Short mmCIF file of C-alpha atoms in Angstrom, two decimals:
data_model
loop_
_atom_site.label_atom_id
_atom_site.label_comp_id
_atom_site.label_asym_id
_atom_site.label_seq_id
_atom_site.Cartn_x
_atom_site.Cartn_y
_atom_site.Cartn_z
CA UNK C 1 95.24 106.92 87.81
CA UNK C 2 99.05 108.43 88.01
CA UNK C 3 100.03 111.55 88.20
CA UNK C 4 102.84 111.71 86.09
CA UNK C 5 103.83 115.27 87.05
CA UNK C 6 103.89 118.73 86.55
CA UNK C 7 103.26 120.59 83.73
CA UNK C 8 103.87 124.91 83.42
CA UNK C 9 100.54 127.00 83.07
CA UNK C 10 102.78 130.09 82.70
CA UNK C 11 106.55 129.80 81.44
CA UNK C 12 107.14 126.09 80.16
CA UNK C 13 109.22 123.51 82.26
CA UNK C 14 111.30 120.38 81.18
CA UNK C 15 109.43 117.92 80.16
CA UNK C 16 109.55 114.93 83.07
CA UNK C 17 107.60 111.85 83.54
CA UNK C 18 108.25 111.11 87.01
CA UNK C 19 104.82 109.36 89.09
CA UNK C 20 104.13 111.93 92.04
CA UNK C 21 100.89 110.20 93.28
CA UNK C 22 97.95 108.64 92.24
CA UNK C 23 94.32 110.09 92.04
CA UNK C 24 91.57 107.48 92.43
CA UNK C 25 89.14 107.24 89.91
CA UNK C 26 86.10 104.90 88.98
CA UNK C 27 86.92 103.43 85.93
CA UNK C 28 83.19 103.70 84.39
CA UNK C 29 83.16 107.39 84.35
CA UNK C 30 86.44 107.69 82.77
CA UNK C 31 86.20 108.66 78.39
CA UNK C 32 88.43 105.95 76.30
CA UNK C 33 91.67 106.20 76.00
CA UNK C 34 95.39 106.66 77.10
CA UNK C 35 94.49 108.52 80.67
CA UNK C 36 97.03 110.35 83.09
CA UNK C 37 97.12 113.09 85.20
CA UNK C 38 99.32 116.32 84.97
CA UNK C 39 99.50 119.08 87.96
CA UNK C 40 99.40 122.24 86.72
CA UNK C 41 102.00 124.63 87.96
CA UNK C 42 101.74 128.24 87.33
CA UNK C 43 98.68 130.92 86.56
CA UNK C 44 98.84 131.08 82.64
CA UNK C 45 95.87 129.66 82.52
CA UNK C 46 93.33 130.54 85.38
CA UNK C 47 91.00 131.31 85.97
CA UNK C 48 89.93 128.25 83.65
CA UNK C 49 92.33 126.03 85.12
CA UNK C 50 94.04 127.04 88.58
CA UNK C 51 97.56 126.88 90.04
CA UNK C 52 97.96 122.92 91.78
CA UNK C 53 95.17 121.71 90.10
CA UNK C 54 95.15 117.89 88.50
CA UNK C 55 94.80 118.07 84.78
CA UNK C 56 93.28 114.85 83.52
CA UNK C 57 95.15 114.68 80.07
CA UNK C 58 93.96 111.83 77.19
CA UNK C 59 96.43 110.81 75.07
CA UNK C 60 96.11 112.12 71.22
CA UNK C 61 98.54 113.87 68.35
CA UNK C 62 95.63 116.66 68.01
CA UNK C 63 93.02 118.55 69.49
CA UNK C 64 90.49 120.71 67.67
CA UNK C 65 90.43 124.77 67.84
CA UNK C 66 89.46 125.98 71.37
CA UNK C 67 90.25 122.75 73.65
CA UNK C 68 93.15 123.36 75.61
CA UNK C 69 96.37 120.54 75.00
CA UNK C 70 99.54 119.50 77.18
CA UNK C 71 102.28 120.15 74.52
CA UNK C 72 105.79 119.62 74.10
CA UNK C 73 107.89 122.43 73.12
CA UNK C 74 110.32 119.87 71.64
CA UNK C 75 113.31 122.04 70.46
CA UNK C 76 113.82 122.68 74.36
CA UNK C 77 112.34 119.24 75.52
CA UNK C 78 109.78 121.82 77.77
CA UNK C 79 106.18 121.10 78.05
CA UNK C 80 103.31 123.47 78.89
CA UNK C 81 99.34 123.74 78.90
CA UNK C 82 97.72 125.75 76.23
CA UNK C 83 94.05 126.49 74.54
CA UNK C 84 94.94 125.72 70.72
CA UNK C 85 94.37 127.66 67.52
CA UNK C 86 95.34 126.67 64.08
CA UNK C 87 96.30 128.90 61.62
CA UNK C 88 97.62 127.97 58.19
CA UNK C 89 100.57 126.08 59.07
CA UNK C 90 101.11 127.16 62.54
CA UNK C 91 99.84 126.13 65.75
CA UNK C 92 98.82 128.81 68.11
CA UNK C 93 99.04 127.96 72.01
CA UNK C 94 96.92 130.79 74.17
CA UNK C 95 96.60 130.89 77.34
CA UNK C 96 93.80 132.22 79.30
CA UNK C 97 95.04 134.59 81.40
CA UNK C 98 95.74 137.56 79.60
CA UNK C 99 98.81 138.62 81.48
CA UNK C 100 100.51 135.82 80.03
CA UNK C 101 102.00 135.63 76.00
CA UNK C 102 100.83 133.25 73.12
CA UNK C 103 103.60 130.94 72.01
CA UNK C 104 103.40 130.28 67.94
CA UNK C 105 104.78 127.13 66.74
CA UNK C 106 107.17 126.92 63.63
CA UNK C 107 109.48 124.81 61.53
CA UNK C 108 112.01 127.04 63.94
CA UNK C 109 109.85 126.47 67.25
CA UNK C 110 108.39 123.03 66.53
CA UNK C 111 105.84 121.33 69.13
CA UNK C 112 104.31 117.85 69.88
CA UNK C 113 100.52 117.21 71.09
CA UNK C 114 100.66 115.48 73.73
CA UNK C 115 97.01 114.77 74.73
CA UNK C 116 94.03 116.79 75.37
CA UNK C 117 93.02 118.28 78.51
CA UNK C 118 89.55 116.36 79.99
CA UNK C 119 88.74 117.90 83.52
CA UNK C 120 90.43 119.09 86.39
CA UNK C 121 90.62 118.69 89.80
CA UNK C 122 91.39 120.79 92.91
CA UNK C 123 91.03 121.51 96.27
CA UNK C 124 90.30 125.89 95.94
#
């Protein structure tokens, strides 16, 4: 399964798609799906997901309320890793640390769900 780099679990980073390594995985224990992994950079959201670990992210335009998401902050072509909340017409991307912001989607700060956050790996 690829790695296909890092995403921000604090301030959000260009979005990238370079392969940094592979994690090996046996395919029957895997869900359906689109599969990659991300490697979280950053403490936004510990202590649910911690700094370095691999994020194994399932491809998918939407995630319900409370699942956490790798999204695209596409005005600034940054992604980041969030817990979601919808709200009327707005998307709501929390972290989990609380030392860290909320970031509120708009028509002026539009975003892109990029897949849904599975498990995670690390070596803590």
């Amino acid at each position: 399964m690829p790695v296909l780099g890092v995403i921000a679990c604090g301030e959000p980073i260009t979005a990238q798609e370079n392969i940094i390594g592979y994690i090996d995985e046996i395919k029957d224990e895997l869900p359906n799906g689109n599969l990659f992994y991300l490697e979280a950079k950053g403490k936004s959201m510990t202590p649910t997901i911690p700094d370095g670990a691999k994020v194994l992210i399932r491809q998918q335009p939407d995630v319900e309320d409370g699942e956490i998401a790798a999204v695209l902050l596409t005005n600034k072509n940054e992604a980041t890793l969030k817990r979601i909340k919808h709200s009327h017409d707005l998307i709501i991307l929390s972290p989990d640390n609380p030392e860290f912001q909320p970031i509120i989607s708009s028509k002026e700060n539009p975003i892109q769900i990029l897949g849904k956050a599975i498990r995670y790996t690390s070596q803590l």
